[in-house]
Amino acid sequence: LNGEETNGVGERTQPVFNPATGEQTGELRLADAADLETAVANARKAAETWGDISLAKRTAVLFKFRELVAAHVDDLAALVTAEHGKVLSDAKGEIGRGLEVIEFACGIPQLLKGAYSDQASTGIDVFSYRQPVGVVAGITPFNFPVMVPLWMAPVAIATGNTFILKPSERDPSASMLLARLWAEAGLPEGVFQVLHGGKETVDGLLRHPDVDAVSFVGSTPIAKYVHETATAHGKRVQALGGAKNHAIILPDADLDNAADHLSAAAFGSAGERCMAISVAVAVGDVADALVGKVAERAEAVKVAEGTDPGAEMGPVITAASKERMKNIVTSAAEAGADLIVDGREFTVPGKEDGFWFGPTVIDNVATDMDAYTEEIFGPVLGVVRVETVEEAIELINSNPYGNGTAIFTSSGSNARKFHRGVHVGMIGVNVPIPVPVAYHSFGGWKSSLFGDKHIYGEEGVSFYTRGKVVTQRWPEPTHASGATYNFPSN
């Protein structure tokens, strides 16, 4: 808070675990109402001056912050692996994607250029520009404790706002290092703060009259709640929700290539990402061969503690998550699906108390099964069989989510039919996890997004700013009395 680490005044705490061992590694002190008031007051005060700081000085801070994050990739990744469980290479990968957004935000002088119309009417010029909204709250999930905050804060801060980060309580340490790096980069006190807490803290930010905008990434039920609550309290909101991402595989696809990418997209980061592929839609007679190839790869994934140099997948985040996944897979098997690769009882020798769940492949999944309708958020790939590409597109469009999707094919016409026809925000053609680069924007359709602005990119700049249009006349002193009751048009 205000550039300094503090215990705050809250007395409630919550344990932090290493998912690979199941051991408690820390105790997180949670904010109370007084801590929230302090953070918001700091941010409001800082907003009075930060938005007036020159673009040159803002970008100098951003360039320095980018250098510091790049220099601390190993430190950030170690914190992520220790508290989230993902393997180090994956942790470094998320930091790399966050760096891309910082680099995008370094171009804010170009992004904030307005428009000017000379002589719109006789002696009248019109110009437009954008100003910061004020105080922004960012509420971020456990699965990307560095990347998602970096999707928000650099763009919000570059556009002149102050930012309060409420990270997940499950892996809080990386956000504290980010705060120290912002301070070291020269960011003034109060512009970036970290406020740990649970639902009470979230509700406080959603309702506080001095918070102007809220960015959220998490599950769909909470995204909907965040949007409804914050909007009802007069705030601008972008709330990114959950997903059920399908990849369709056509008979003309390179099946080895498709199986490689499906495995990586389903089991990477233990499936705990909103862009993971959780449904493979096998079209026509490709299904048997595809399932066999994916099963081979699932069984070959090296699951181990994230610090293991050869690890490809780590544990899931909590024991409760593991149990929920187990119940969903069991329910599918009991309902008639074929359990091709079963990860329910997987464990790592010597770390039996860790939250382990092995790669799992379920064939012949029906659309009324929990394995299809629920966002499992784990290393589980369900296979649905259809006869045509049109049927596959209809399947995707009938799903309530619309975050990401992909097609594997060698047919340009089918790929075009697919990306034009699906009701999904982010689409990959022979690319399984189509997360847009930083100068495009990230976001889905339907129940995967609440609000009208996607995150980062130019839509992010638009979200964190408000537009002004100025119509001005500078009459000559001898003609200063040319007022009229009619709107001048020529």
Short mmCIF file of C-alpha atoms in Angstrom, two decimals:
data_model
loop_
_atom_site.label_atom_id
_atom_site.label_comp_id
_atom_site.label_asym_id
_atom_site.label_seq_id
_atom_site.Cartn_x
_atom_site.Cartn_y
_atom_site.Cartn_z
CA LEU A 1 0.00 0.00 0.00
CA ASN A 2 1.37 3.40 -1.05
CA GLY A 3 4.71 1.92 -2.04
CA GLU A 4 5.38 0.02 1.19
CA GLU A 5 4.72 -3.50 2.45
CA THR A 6 2.40 -3.53 5.44
CA ASN A 7 0.57 -6.09 7.54
CA GLY A 8 -2.49 -3.85 7.51
CA VAL A 9 -4.94 -3.98 10.38
CA GLY A 10 -6.91 -7.09 9.38
CA GLU A 11 -6.54 -10.08 11.68
CA ARG A 12 -7.92 -12.87 9.47
CA THR A 13 -5.44 -15.16 7.73
CA GLN A 14 -5.52 -17.93 5.17
CA PRO A 15 -2.97 -20.71 4.56
CA VAL A 16 -0.94 -20.94 1.36
CA PHE A 17 0.07 -24.40 0.09
CA ASN A 18 2.57 -26.00 -2.23
CA PRO A 19 0.25 -28.11 -4.43
CA ALA A 20 3.03 -30.55 -5.28
CA THR A 21 3.52 -31.61 -1.66
CA GLY A 22 0.28 -30.59 -0.01
CA GLU A 23 2.30 -28.77 2.63
CA GLN A 24 1.39 -25.36 3.99
CA THR A 25 4.15 -22.92 3.08
CA GLY A 26 2.77 -19.62 4.32
CA GLU A 27 0.06 -17.66 6.02
CA LEU A 28 -1.61 -14.84 4.13
CA ARG A 29 -3.01 -11.93 6.10
CA LEU A 30 -6.29 -10.74 4.60
CA ALA A 31 -7.36 -7.12 4.35
CA ASP A 32 -10.31 -5.81 6.29
CA ALA A 33 -12.56 -2.85 5.54
CA ALA A 34 -10.09 -0.34 6.98
CA ASP A 35 -7.27 -1.65 4.75
CA LEU A 36 -9.54 -1.35 1.73
CA GLU A 37 -10.42 2.23 2.63
CA THR A 38 -6.72 3.04 2.95
CA ALA A 39 -5.89 1.52 -0.42
CA VAL A 40 -8.72 3.31 -2.23
CA ALA A 41 -7.89 6.64 -0.56
CA ASN A 42 -4.25 6.24 -1.62
CA ALA A 43 -5.29 5.44 -5.17
CA ARG A 44 -7.73 8.35 -5.36
CA LYS A 45 -5.09 10.79 -4.14
CA ALA A 46 -2.47 9.44 -6.55
CA ALA A 47 -4.96 9.65 -9.44
CA GLU A 48 -5.14 13.42 -8.98
CA THR A 49 -1.59 13.78 -10.25
CA TRP A 50 -0.64 10.59 -12.14
CA GLY A 51 -3.10 11.30 -14.94
CA ASP A 52 -1.42 14.66 -15.52
CA ILE A 53 2.09 13.23 -15.69
CA SER A 54 3.50 13.57 -19.19
CA LEU A 55 3.36 10.64 -21.57
CA ALA A 56 7.14 10.76 -21.79
CA LYS A 57 7.51 10.25 -18.04
CA ARG A 58 4.88 7.52 -17.94
CA THR A 59 6.59 5.59 -20.72
CA ALA A 60 9.96 5.98 -18.97
CA VAL A 61 8.49 4.16 -15.96
CA LEU A 62 6.99 1.48 -18.19
CA PHE A 63 10.25 0.86 -20.04
CA LYS A 64 12.07 0.53 -16.71
CA PHE A 65 9.38 -1.80 -15.37
CA ARG A 66 9.71 -3.94 -18.48
CA GLU A 67 13.47 -4.23 -17.90
CA LEU A 68 12.95 -5.20 -14.26
CA VAL A 69 10.34 -7.85 -15.02
CA ALA A 70 12.60 -9.34 -17.69
CA ALA A 71 15.48 -9.41 -15.19
CA HIS A 72 13.35 -11.18 -12.58
CA VAL A 73 11.73 -13.86 -14.75
CA ASP A 74 13.40 -16.64 -12.76
CA ASP A 75 12.33 -15.15 -9.42
CA LEU A 76 8.73 -14.66 -10.54
CA ALA A 77 8.56 -18.14 -12.07
CA ALA A 78 9.86 -19.74 -8.88
CA LEU A 79 7.11 -18.05 -6.86
CA VAL A 80 4.45 -19.15 -9.33
CA THR A 81 5.65 -22.76 -9.34
CA ALA A 82 5.88 -22.89 -5.54
CA GLU A 83 2.30 -21.72 -5.00
CA HIS A 84 0.43 -22.65 -8.19
CA GLY A 85 2.30 -25.83 -9.06
CA LYS A 86 2.78 -25.29 -12.80
CA VAL A 87 6.15 -26.30 -14.23
CA LEU A 88 8.87 -23.67 -14.40
CA SER A 89 8.89 -23.53 -18.21
CA ASP A 90 5.15 -22.82 -18.19
CA ALA A 91 5.56 -20.20 -15.48
CA LYS A 92 8.22 -18.47 -17.55
CA GLY A 93 5.94 -18.67 -20.56
CA GLU A 94 3.16 -16.77 -18.80
CA ILE A 95 5.62 -14.08 -17.76
CA GLY A 96 6.72 -13.78 -21.38
CA ARG A 97 3.14 -13.13 -22.48
CA GLY A 98 2.84 -10.53 -19.74
CA LEU A 99 5.99 -8.83 -20.99
CA GLU A 100 4.36 -8.49 -24.40
CA VAL A 101 1.57 -6.39 -22.87
CA ILE A 102 4.07 -4.19 -21.03
CA GLU A 103 5.83 -3.61 -24.35
CA PHE A 104 2.50 -2.74 -25.96
CA ALA A 105 1.78 -0.26 -23.15
CA CYS A 106 5.17 1.38 -23.75
CA GLY A 107 3.67 2.66 -26.99
CA ILE A 108 0.97 4.61 -25.20
CA PRO A 109 1.89 8.01 -26.75
CA GLN A 110 0.90 6.60 -30.14
CA LEU A 111 -2.16 4.83 -28.74
CA LEU A 112 -3.52 7.97 -27.09
CA LYS A 113 -3.22 10.20 -30.15
CA GLY A 114 -6.53 11.91 -30.70
CA ALA A 115 -8.24 13.20 -33.85
CA TYR A 116 -8.53 16.77 -35.17
CA SER A 117 -10.91 18.21 -37.74
CA ASP A 118 -9.83 21.62 -38.98
CA GLN A 119 -12.53 24.05 -40.15
CA ALA A 120 -15.41 21.68 -39.36
CA SER A 121 -17.55 24.77 -39.74
CA THR A 122 -16.46 28.29 -40.58
CA GLY A 123 -13.93 29.27 -37.94
CA ILE A 124 -14.69 26.16 -35.85
CA ASP A 125 -12.36 23.24 -35.21
CA VAL A 126 -13.26 19.93 -33.54
CA PHE A 127 -10.86 17.61 -31.79
CA SER A 128 -11.11 14.53 -29.59
CA TYR A 129 -8.87 12.92 -27.02
CA ARG A 130 -9.04 10.38 -24.20
CA GLN A 131 -8.52 10.77 -20.45
CA PRO A 132 -8.11 8.16 -17.66
CA VAL A 133 -11.18 6.88 -15.83
CA GLY A 134 -9.48 7.27 -12.43
CA VAL A 135 -9.14 4.38 -9.94
CA VAL A 136 -9.17 0.85 -11.40
CA ALA A 137 -9.51 -2.41 -9.47
CA GLY A 138 -8.11 -5.60 -10.99
CA ILE A 139 -9.40 -8.91 -9.59
CA THR A 140 -7.31 -11.78 -10.92
CA PRO A 141 -7.41 -15.62 -10.80
CA PHE A 142 -5.00 -18.19 -9.40
CA ASN A 143 -4.08 -19.81 -12.71
CA PHE A 144 -1.95 -16.95 -14.08
CA PRO A 145 -0.72 -14.94 -11.09
CA VAL A 146 1.70 -12.88 -13.21
CA MET A 147 0.26 -12.81 -16.73
CA VAL A 148 -3.29 -11.71 -15.94
CA PRO A 149 -2.25 -8.80 -13.67
CA LEU A 150 0.10 -7.77 -16.50
CA TRP A 151 -2.81 -7.92 -18.94
CA MET A 152 -4.43 -5.17 -16.90
CA ALA A 153 -2.09 -2.97 -14.88
CA PRO A 154 0.41 -1.78 -17.54
CA VAL A 155 -2.35 -0.53 -19.86
CA ALA A 156 -4.36 0.99 -17.00
CA ILE A 157 -1.31 2.75 -15.59
CA ALA A 158 0.02 3.86 -18.98
CA THR A 159 -3.32 5.54 -19.73
CA GLY A 160 -3.06 7.54 -16.49
CA ASN A 161 -5.08 5.51 -14.00
CA THR A 162 -4.17 4.18 -10.58
CA PHE A 163 -4.55 0.44 -10.04
CA ILE A 164 -5.47 -1.76 -7.07
CA LEU A 165 -4.70 -5.45 -7.61
CA LYS A 166 -6.71 -8.04 -5.68
CA PRO A 167 -4.92 -11.30 -6.57
CA SER A 168 -5.97 -14.84 -5.74
CA GLU A 169 -5.37 -15.84 -2.15
CA ARG A 170 -4.02 -19.19 -3.36
CA ASP A 171 -0.80 -17.87 -4.93
CA PRO A 172 -0.27 -14.30 -3.66
CA SER A 173 3.53 -13.93 -3.60
CA ALA A 174 4.17 -13.06 -7.26
CA SER A 175 1.93 -10.01 -6.99
CA MET A 176 4.07 -8.69 -4.14
CA LEU A 177 7.21 -8.95 -6.25
CA LEU A 178 5.43 -7.14 -9.10
CA ALA A 179 4.59 -4.33 -6.67
CA ARG A 180 8.23 -4.03 -5.62
CA LEU A 181 9.30 -3.90 -9.28
CA TRP A 182 6.78 -1.13 -10.04
CA ALA A 183 8.19 0.89 -7.13
CA GLU A 184 11.76 0.26 -8.27
CA ALA A 185 10.78 1.44 -11.76
CA GLY A 186 9.88 4.82 -10.30
CA LEU A 187 6.09 4.56 -10.14
CA PRO A 188 4.75 7.11 -7.62
CA GLU A 189 3.19 5.91 -4.37
CA GLY A 190 -0.41 4.84 -4.62
CA VAL A 191 -0.45 4.22 -8.37
CA PHE A 192 -0.08 0.42 -8.02
CA GLN A 193 -1.15 -1.34 -4.84
CA VAL A 194 -1.84 -4.96 -3.83
CA LEU A 195 -4.75 -5.75 -1.54
CA HIS A 196 -5.10 -9.37 -0.39
CA GLY A 197 -8.51 -10.59 0.63
CA GLY A 198 -11.54 -12.75 -0.01
CA LYS A 199 -15.14 -12.06 -0.96
CA GLU A 200 -15.46 -9.16 1.48
CA THR A 201 -12.59 -7.36 -0.22
CA VAL A 202 -14.00 -8.06 -3.67
CA ASP A 203 -17.42 -6.76 -2.65
CA GLY A 204 -15.83 -3.69 -1.12
CA LEU A 205 -14.05 -2.85 -4.37
CA LEU A 206 -17.18 -3.49 -6.44
CA ARG A 207 -19.25 -1.14 -4.30
CA HIS A 208 -16.77 1.57 -3.28
CA PRO A 209 -17.79 4.97 -4.69
CA ASP A 210 -14.17 5.95 -5.38
CA VAL A 211 -13.44 2.91 -7.59
CA ASP A 212 -14.25 3.89 -11.18
CA ALA A 213 -13.64 0.69 -13.14
CA VAL A 214 -13.19 -3.02 -12.51
CA SER A 215 -11.31 -5.63 -14.56
CA PHE A 216 -11.97 -9.25 -13.67
CA VAL A 217 -10.87 -12.67 -14.89
CA GLY A 218 -12.34 -15.83 -13.36
CA SER A 219 -15.26 -18.23 -13.53
CA THR A 220 -18.49 -17.35 -15.32
CA PRO A 221 -20.74 -17.25 -12.22
CA ILE A 222 -18.37 -14.84 -10.47
CA ALA A 223 -17.82 -12.81 -13.65
CA LYS A 224 -21.57 -12.35 -13.94
CA TYR A 225 -21.79 -11.35 -10.27
CA VAL A 226 -18.90 -8.90 -10.61
CA HIS A 227 -20.46 -7.31 -13.69
CA GLU A 228 -23.93 -6.99 -12.20
CA THR A 229 -22.72 -5.68 -8.82
CA ALA A 230 -20.15 -3.20 -10.09
CA THR A 231 -22.40 -1.95 -12.88
CA ALA A 232 -25.21 -1.39 -10.38
CA HIS A 233 -22.77 0.81 -8.48
CA GLY A 234 -21.98 2.93 -11.51
CA LYS A 235 -18.67 1.40 -12.55
CA ARG A 236 -17.25 0.50 -15.90
CA VAL A 237 -16.71 -3.28 -15.94
CA GLN A 238 -14.95 -5.87 -18.07
CA ALA A 239 -15.48 -9.34 -16.58
CA LEU A 240 -13.97 -12.32 -18.40
CA GLY A 241 -15.56 -15.62 -17.46
CA GLY A 242 -15.10 -19.31 -18.04
CA ALA A 243 -14.88 -21.50 -21.11
CA LYS A 244 -15.52 -24.84 -22.69
CA ASN A 245 -13.15 -24.73 -25.62
CA HIS A 246 -13.67 -27.13 -28.53
CA ALA A 247 -11.16 -28.17 -31.16
CA ILE A 248 -12.57 -29.87 -34.24
CA ILE A 249 -10.42 -32.33 -36.14
CA LEU A 250 -11.30 -33.06 -39.75
CA PRO A 251 -10.31 -36.23 -41.62
CA ASP A 252 -7.88 -34.25 -43.80
CA ALA A 253 -5.89 -32.98 -40.78
CA ASP A 254 -2.34 -34.08 -40.03
CA LEU A 255 -3.33 -36.35 -37.13
CA ASP A 256 0.10 -36.52 -35.52
CA ASN A 257 0.31 -32.74 -35.52
CA ALA A 258 -3.25 -32.46 -34.20
CA ALA A 259 -2.65 -35.03 -31.46
CA ASP A 260 0.55 -33.29 -30.36
CA HIS A 261 -1.23 -29.97 -30.04
CA LEU A 262 -4.37 -31.38 -28.45
CA SER A 263 -2.27 -33.04 -25.78
CA ALA A 264 -0.35 -29.85 -25.05
CA ALA A 265 -3.51 -27.74 -25.06
CA ALA A 266 -5.47 -30.11 -22.81
CA PHE A 267 -2.79 -31.08 -20.31
CA GLY A 268 -0.41 -28.12 -20.23
CA SER A 269 -0.64 -26.20 -16.95
CA ALA A 270 -2.74 -29.16 -15.74
CA GLY A 271 -5.58 -27.84 -17.88
CA GLU A 272 -6.01 -24.89 -15.53
CA ARG A 273 -6.35 -22.18 -18.13
CA CYS A 274 -9.40 -20.61 -19.72
CA MET A 275 -8.00 -21.26 -23.19
CA ALA A 276 -7.31 -24.96 -22.63
CA ILE A 277 -8.88 -27.36 -25.11
CA SER A 278 -11.23 -29.56 -23.10
CA VAL A 279 -13.36 -30.99 -25.95
CA ALA A 280 -12.01 -32.65 -29.09
CA VAL A 281 -14.70 -32.87 -31.75
CA ALA A 282 -13.77 -35.72 -34.05
CA VAL A 283 -15.43 -35.41 -37.46
CA GLY A 284 -16.31 -38.47 -39.50
CA ASP A 285 -14.05 -41.49 -39.56
CA VAL A 286 -11.08 -39.70 -37.93
CA ALA A 287 -12.22 -40.47 -34.37
CA ASP A 288 -10.66 -43.91 -33.69
CA ALA A 289 -7.23 -42.98 -35.02
CA LEU A 290 -7.31 -39.61 -33.24
CA VAL A 291 -8.26 -41.11 -29.88
CA GLY A 292 -5.47 -43.65 -30.15
CA LYS A 293 -2.85 -41.01 -30.90
CA VAL A 294 -4.04 -38.65 -28.16
CA ALA A 295 -4.07 -41.52 -25.65
CA GLU A 296 -0.45 -42.37 -26.47
CA ARG A 297 0.58 -38.79 -25.82
CA ALA A 298 -1.48 -38.50 -22.64
CA GLU A 299 0.20 -41.57 -21.18
CA ALA A 300 3.63 -40.17 -22.09
CA VAL A 301 3.21 -36.80 -20.34
CA LYS A 302 5.77 -36.46 -17.55
CA VAL A 303 3.87 -35.30 -14.48
CA ALA A 304 6.13 -34.14 -11.65
CA GLU A 305 6.86 -31.29 -9.30
CA GLY A 306 7.26 -28.09 -11.29
CA THR A 307 10.92 -27.70 -10.37
CA ASP A 308 11.78 -31.07 -11.92
CA PRO A 309 13.76 -30.23 -15.10
CA GLY A 310 11.86 -32.78 -17.18
CA ALA A 311 8.39 -32.00 -15.86
CA GLU A 312 5.70 -31.26 -18.44
CA MET A 313 2.74 -31.00 -16.08
CA GLY A 314 2.42 -30.31 -12.37
CA PRO A 315 -0.36 -30.79 -9.80
CA VAL A 316 -3.75 -29.11 -9.71
CA ILE A 317 -4.27 -26.18 -7.38
CA THR A 318 -6.14 -27.70 -4.40
CA ALA A 319 -7.35 -30.98 -2.94
CA ALA A 320 -10.93 -29.77 -3.47
CA SER A 321 -10.27 -29.20 -7.18
CA LYS A 322 -8.84 -32.69 -7.48
CA GLU A 323 -11.90 -34.22 -5.82
CA ARG A 324 -14.28 -32.28 -8.06
CA MET A 325 -12.47 -33.48 -11.20
CA LYS A 326 -12.54 -37.04 -9.94
CA ASN A 327 -16.30 -36.89 -9.42
CA ILE A 328 -16.90 -35.50 -12.92
CA VAL A 329 -14.78 -38.19 -14.59
CA THR A 330 -16.43 -40.93 -12.53
CA SER A 331 -19.87 -39.61 -13.46
CA ALA A 332 -19.00 -39.72 -17.18
CA ALA A 333 -17.75 -43.29 -16.95
CA GLU A 334 -20.90 -44.36 -15.09
CA ALA A 335 -23.06 -42.65 -17.73
CA GLY A 336 -21.53 -44.68 -20.56
CA ALA A 337 -18.48 -42.72 -21.75
CA ASP A 338 -15.29 -44.68 -22.45
CA LEU A 339 -12.44 -43.88 -20.07
CA ILE A 340 -9.41 -44.29 -22.37
CA VAL A 341 -6.76 -42.80 -20.06
CA ASP A 342 -7.64 -42.53 -16.37
CA GLY A 343 -5.76 -40.03 -14.22
CA ARG A 344 -7.94 -40.17 -11.14
CA GLU A 345 -5.55 -42.18 -8.97
CA PHE A 346 -2.32 -40.76 -10.34
CA THR A 347 0.35 -39.82 -7.82
CA VAL A 348 4.04 -38.93 -7.76
CA PRO A 349 6.22 -41.23 -5.67
CA GLY A 350 7.45 -39.50 -2.55
CA LYS A 351 4.87 -36.73 -2.89
CA GLU A 352 1.69 -38.67 -2.31
CA ASP A 353 0.11 -35.80 -0.37
CA GLY A 354 0.30 -33.48 -3.39
CA PHE A 355 -2.77 -32.55 -5.39
CA TRP A 356 -2.09 -34.85 -8.33
CA PHE A 357 -4.45 -35.68 -11.19
CA GLY A 358 -3.05 -37.38 -14.26
CA PRO A 359 -3.88 -36.65 -17.92
CA THR A 360 -7.29 -38.11 -18.67
CA VAL A 361 -8.98 -38.91 -22.00
CA ILE A 362 -12.70 -39.73 -22.20
CA ASP A 363 -14.20 -40.93 -25.48
CA ASN A 364 -17.84 -40.90 -26.58
CA VAL A 365 -18.77 -38.04 -24.30
CA ALA A 366 -22.43 -37.03 -24.59
CA THR A 367 -23.46 -33.41 -24.44
CA ASP A 368 -25.65 -33.93 -21.38
CA MET A 369 -22.80 -35.29 -19.25
CA ASP A 370 -21.10 -33.13 -16.62
CA ALA A 371 -17.83 -33.89 -18.39
CA TYR A 372 -19.19 -31.83 -21.29
CA THR A 373 -21.36 -29.20 -19.60
CA GLU A 374 -19.00 -28.29 -16.74
CA GLU A 375 -15.81 -26.28 -17.01
CA ILE A 376 -13.59 -28.95 -15.47
CA PHE A 377 -10.46 -26.75 -15.30
CA GLY A 378 -8.19 -29.75 -15.13
CA PRO A 379 -6.22 -32.16 -17.34
CA VAL A 380 -9.28 -33.84 -18.82
CA LEU A 381 -9.98 -34.09 -22.56
CA GLY A 382 -13.41 -35.26 -23.67
CA VAL A 383 -13.97 -36.57 -27.20
CA VAL A 384 -17.29 -35.94 -28.93
CA ARG A 385 -17.96 -37.65 -32.27
CA VAL A 386 -19.89 -35.95 -35.10
CA GLU A 387 -20.34 -36.66 -38.80
CA THR A 388 -19.81 -33.29 -40.52
CA VAL A 389 -18.09 -29.95 -40.08
CA GLU A 390 -21.51 -28.29 -40.07
CA GLU A 391 -22.55 -30.48 -37.16
CA ALA A 392 -19.35 -29.55 -35.33
CA ILE A 393 -20.00 -25.84 -35.82
CA GLU A 394 -23.56 -26.25 -34.55
CA LEU A 395 -22.26 -28.10 -31.50
CA ILE A 396 -19.92 -25.25 -30.65
CA ASN A 397 -22.57 -22.59 -31.25
CA SER A 398 -25.08 -24.34 -28.99
CA ASN A 399 -22.62 -24.25 -26.09
CA PRO A 400 -23.17 -21.35 -23.65
CA TYR A 401 -19.48 -20.44 -23.68
CA GLY A 402 -17.68 -18.67 -26.50
CA ASN A 403 -14.12 -18.09 -25.38
CA GLY A 404 -11.75 -19.99 -27.68
CA THR A 405 -11.90 -22.70 -30.31
CA ALA A 406 -9.72 -24.32 -32.97
CA ILE A 407 -9.88 -26.35 -36.14
CA PHE A 408 -7.32 -28.81 -37.45
CA THR A 409 -7.58 -29.23 -41.21
CA SER A 410 -5.71 -28.88 -44.49
CA SER A 411 -8.80 -27.42 -46.18
CA GLY A 412 -8.86 -23.67 -46.57
CA SER A 413 -12.56 -23.67 -47.42
CA ASN A 414 -13.49 -25.61 -44.29
CA ALA A 415 -11.25 -23.40 -42.15
CA ARG A 416 -12.93 -20.29 -43.55
CA LYS A 417 -16.40 -21.79 -43.06
CA PHE A 418 -15.40 -22.56 -39.48
CA HIS A 419 -13.94 -19.23 -38.41
CA ARG A 420 -16.78 -17.31 -40.04
CA GLY A 421 -19.48 -19.57 -38.65
CA VAL A 422 -18.56 -20.19 -35.00
CA HIS A 423 -19.88 -17.83 -32.30
CA VAL A 424 -16.58 -17.62 -30.46
CA GLY A 425 -14.27 -14.71 -29.73
CA MET A 426 -10.83 -16.29 -30.31
CA ILE A 427 -10.24 -18.85 -33.04
CA GLY A 428 -7.24 -20.93 -34.04
CA VAL A 429 -6.64 -22.54 -37.42
CA ASN A 430 -4.18 -25.36 -36.75
CA VAL A 431 -3.34 -23.39 -33.59
CA PRO A 432 -4.78 -24.96 -30.43
CA ILE A 433 -4.57 -22.08 -27.95
CA PRO A 434 -5.23 -18.91 -29.96
CA VAL A 435 -4.40 -16.30 -27.31
CA PRO A 436 -4.06 -13.04 -29.27
CA VAL A 437 -0.79 -11.13 -29.26
CA ALA A 438 -0.68 -7.98 -27.15
CA TYR A 439 -1.63 -5.53 -29.89
CA HIS A 440 -4.87 -7.41 -30.49
CA SER A 441 -7.31 -7.92 -27.64
CA PHE A 442 -8.26 -10.97 -25.58
CA GLY A 443 -11.87 -11.91 -24.90
CA GLY A 444 -14.69 -14.25 -25.75
CA TRP A 445 -18.39 -14.13 -26.58
CA LYS A 446 -21.56 -15.24 -24.84
CA SER A 447 -21.07 -16.40 -21.22
CA SER A 448 -17.31 -15.98 -21.47
CA LEU A 449 -17.47 -12.16 -21.33
CA PHE A 450 -19.62 -9.69 -19.43
CA GLY A 451 -19.15 -6.14 -20.64
CA ASP A 452 -18.39 -4.84 -24.10
CA LYS A 453 -14.60 -4.43 -24.01
CA HIS A 454 -11.98 -7.14 -24.33
CA ILE A 455 -8.78 -7.00 -22.31
CA TYR A 456 -5.44 -5.41 -23.34
CA GLY A 457 -4.74 -4.20 -26.90
CA GLU A 458 -6.63 -1.22 -28.27
CA GLU A 459 -9.86 -2.31 -26.59
CA GLY A 460 -7.99 -2.23 -23.28
CA VAL A 461 -6.87 1.33 -23.95
CA SER A 462 -10.48 2.23 -24.74
CA PHE A 463 -11.74 0.55 -21.56
CA TYR A 464 -9.35 2.42 -19.27
CA THR A 465 -10.08 5.83 -20.82
CA ARG A 466 -13.02 8.11 -21.56
CA GLY A 467 -13.35 10.14 -24.70
CA LYS A 468 -13.81 13.90 -24.92
CA VAL A 469 -14.75 15.91 -27.97
CA VAL A 470 -14.06 19.65 -28.02
CA THR A 471 -15.70 22.03 -30.47
CA GLN A 472 -13.90 25.37 -30.38
CA ARG A 473 -14.04 28.79 -32.01
CA TRP A 474 -11.53 31.61 -31.58
CA PRO A 475 -13.29 34.63 -33.11
CA GLU A 476 -11.38 37.70 -34.07
CA PRO A 477 -11.85 40.39 -31.38
CA THR A 478 -13.77 42.67 -33.77
CA HIS A 479 -16.24 39.90 -34.57
CA ALA A 480 -16.74 38.40 -31.14
CA SER A 481 -20.49 39.03 -31.00
CA GLY A 482 -21.62 36.73 -33.83
CA ALA A 483 -23.87 34.60 -31.59
CA THR A 484 -26.89 32.83 -33.08
CA TYR A 485 -29.71 30.65 -31.80
CA ASN A 486 -29.17 28.26 -34.69
CA PHE A 487 -26.52 25.53 -34.73
CA PRO A 488 -23.86 26.71 -37.22
CA SER A 489 -23.48 24.29 -40.10
CA ASN A 490 -21.64 26.25 -42.77
#
